[in-house]
PDB file of C-alpha atoms in Angstrom:
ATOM      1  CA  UNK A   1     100.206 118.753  97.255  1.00  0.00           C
ATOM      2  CA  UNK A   2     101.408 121.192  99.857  1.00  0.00           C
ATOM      3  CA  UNK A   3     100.427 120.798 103.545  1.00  0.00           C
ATOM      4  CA  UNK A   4     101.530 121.811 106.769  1.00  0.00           C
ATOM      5  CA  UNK A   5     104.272 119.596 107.909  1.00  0.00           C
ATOM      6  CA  UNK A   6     102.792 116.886 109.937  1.00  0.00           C
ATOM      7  CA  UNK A   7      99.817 116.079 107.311  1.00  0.00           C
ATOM      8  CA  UNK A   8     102.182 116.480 104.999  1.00  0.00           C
ATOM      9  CA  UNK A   9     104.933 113.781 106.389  1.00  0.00           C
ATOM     10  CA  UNK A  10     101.620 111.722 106.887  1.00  0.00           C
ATOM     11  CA  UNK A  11     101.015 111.504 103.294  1.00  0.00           C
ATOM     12  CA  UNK A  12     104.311 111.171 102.301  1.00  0.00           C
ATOM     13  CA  UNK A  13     104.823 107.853 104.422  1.00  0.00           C
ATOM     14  CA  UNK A  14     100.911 106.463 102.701  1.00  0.00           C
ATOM     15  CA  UNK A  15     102.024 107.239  99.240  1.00  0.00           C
ATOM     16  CA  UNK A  16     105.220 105.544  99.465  1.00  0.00           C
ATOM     17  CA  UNK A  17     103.711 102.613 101.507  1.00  0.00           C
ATOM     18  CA  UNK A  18     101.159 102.714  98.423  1.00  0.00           C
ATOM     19  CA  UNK A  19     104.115 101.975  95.627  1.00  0.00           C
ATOM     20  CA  UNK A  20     104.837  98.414  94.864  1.00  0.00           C
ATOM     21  CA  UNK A  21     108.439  97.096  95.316  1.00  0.00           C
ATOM     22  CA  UNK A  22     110.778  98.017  92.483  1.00  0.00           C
ATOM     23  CA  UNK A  23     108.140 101.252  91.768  1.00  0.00           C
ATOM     24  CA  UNK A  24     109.035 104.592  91.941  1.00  0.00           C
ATOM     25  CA  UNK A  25     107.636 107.297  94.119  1.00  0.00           C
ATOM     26  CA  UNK A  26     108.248 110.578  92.434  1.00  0.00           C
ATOM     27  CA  UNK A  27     107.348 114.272  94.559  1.00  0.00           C
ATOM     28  CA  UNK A  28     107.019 117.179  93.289  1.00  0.00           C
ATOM     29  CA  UNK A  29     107.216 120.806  95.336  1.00  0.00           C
ATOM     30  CA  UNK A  30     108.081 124.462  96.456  1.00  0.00           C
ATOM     31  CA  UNK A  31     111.673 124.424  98.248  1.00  0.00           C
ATOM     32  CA  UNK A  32     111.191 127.105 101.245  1.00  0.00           C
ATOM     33  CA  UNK A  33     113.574 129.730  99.512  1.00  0.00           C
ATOM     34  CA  UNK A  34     111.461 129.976  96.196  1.00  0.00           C
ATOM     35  CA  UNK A  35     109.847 132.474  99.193  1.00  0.00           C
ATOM     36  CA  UNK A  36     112.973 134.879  98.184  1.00  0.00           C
ATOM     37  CA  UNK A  37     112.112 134.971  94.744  1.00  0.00           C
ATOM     38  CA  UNK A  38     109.680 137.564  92.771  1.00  0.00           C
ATOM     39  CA  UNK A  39     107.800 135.092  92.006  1.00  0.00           C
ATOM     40  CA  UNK A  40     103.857 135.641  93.799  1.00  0.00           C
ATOM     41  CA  UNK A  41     103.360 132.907  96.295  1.00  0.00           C
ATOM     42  CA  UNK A  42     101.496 132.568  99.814  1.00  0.00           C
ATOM     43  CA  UNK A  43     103.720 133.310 102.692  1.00  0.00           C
ATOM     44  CA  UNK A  44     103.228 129.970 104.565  1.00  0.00           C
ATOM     45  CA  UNK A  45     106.689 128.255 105.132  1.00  0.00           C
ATOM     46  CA  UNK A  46     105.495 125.351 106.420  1.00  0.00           C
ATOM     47  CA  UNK A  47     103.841 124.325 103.201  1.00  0.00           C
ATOM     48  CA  UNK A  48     106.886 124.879 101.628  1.00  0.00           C
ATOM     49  CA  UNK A  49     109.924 121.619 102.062  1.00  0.00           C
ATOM     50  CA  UNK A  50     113.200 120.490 100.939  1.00  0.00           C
ATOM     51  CA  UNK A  51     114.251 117.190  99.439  1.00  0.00           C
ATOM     52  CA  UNK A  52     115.896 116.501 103.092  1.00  0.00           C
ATOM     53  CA  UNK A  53     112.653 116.768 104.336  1.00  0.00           C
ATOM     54  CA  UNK A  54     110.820 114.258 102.402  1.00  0.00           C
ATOM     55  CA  UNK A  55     113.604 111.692 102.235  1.00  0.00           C
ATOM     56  CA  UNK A  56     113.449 111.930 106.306  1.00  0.00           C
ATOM     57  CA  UNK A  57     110.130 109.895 106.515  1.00  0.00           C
ATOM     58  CA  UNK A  58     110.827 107.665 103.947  1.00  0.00           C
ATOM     59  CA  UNK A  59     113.314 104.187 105.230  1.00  0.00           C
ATOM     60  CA  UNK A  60     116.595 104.617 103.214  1.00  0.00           C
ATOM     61  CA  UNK A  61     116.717 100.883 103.740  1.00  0.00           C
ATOM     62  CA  UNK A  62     113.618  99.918 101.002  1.00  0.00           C
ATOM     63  CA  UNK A  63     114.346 103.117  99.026  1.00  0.00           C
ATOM     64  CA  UNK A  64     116.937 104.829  96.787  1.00  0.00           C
ATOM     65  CA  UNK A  65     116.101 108.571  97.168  1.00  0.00           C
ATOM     66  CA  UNK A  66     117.199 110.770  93.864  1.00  0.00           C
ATOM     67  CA  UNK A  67     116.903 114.473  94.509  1.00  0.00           C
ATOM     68  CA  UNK A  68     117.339 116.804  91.108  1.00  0.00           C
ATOM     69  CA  UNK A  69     116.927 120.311  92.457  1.00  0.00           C
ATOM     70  CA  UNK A  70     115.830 123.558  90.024  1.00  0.00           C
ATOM     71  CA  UNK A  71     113.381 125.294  88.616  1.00  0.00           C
ATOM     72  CA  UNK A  72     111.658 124.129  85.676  1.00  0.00           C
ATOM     73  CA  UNK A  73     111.027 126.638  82.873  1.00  0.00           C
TER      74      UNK A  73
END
C-alpha cells in the first residue's frame, strides 16, 4: 500500500504492532528511484520509500529487519 509518508509510517507502526511475537512482518514497495526507470508510474515521491525508511518506525529492539533489494521479474 503506498501512502504519503506520515499515513504511511502510521500504518507501518499498526501492522507491526498487529504481528504476534516470533511473527514476521513482511513489506512490500516502490524504492523512490524506480522513478528513473522507463517503467510508467505516477510522479509522487512521497508514495514512493526505501527499506531505511520503514525499518525507522519499527524498534530494532523487538525486531530483526531483513532488507532484499531488486526488482522482481
Amino acid at each position: 500500500m503506498h501512502l504519503p509518508g506520515p499515513a504511511r509510517e502510521a500504518l507501518h507502526r499498526r501492522m507491526a504492532g498487529a504481528v504476534r511475537p516470533g511473527g514476521r512482518l513482511l513489506v512490500v514497495g516502490h524504492h523512490p528511484s524506480d522513478l528513473e526507470t522507463s517503467v510508467g508510474r505516477p510522479n509522487i515521491p512521497d508514495m514512493l520509500f526505501t527499506p531505511e525508511q520503514v525499518a525507522a518506525v519499527l524498534d530494532a529492539a523487538e525486531w530483526a529487519i531483513l532488507v532484499s533489494a531488486g526488482a522482481l521479474a
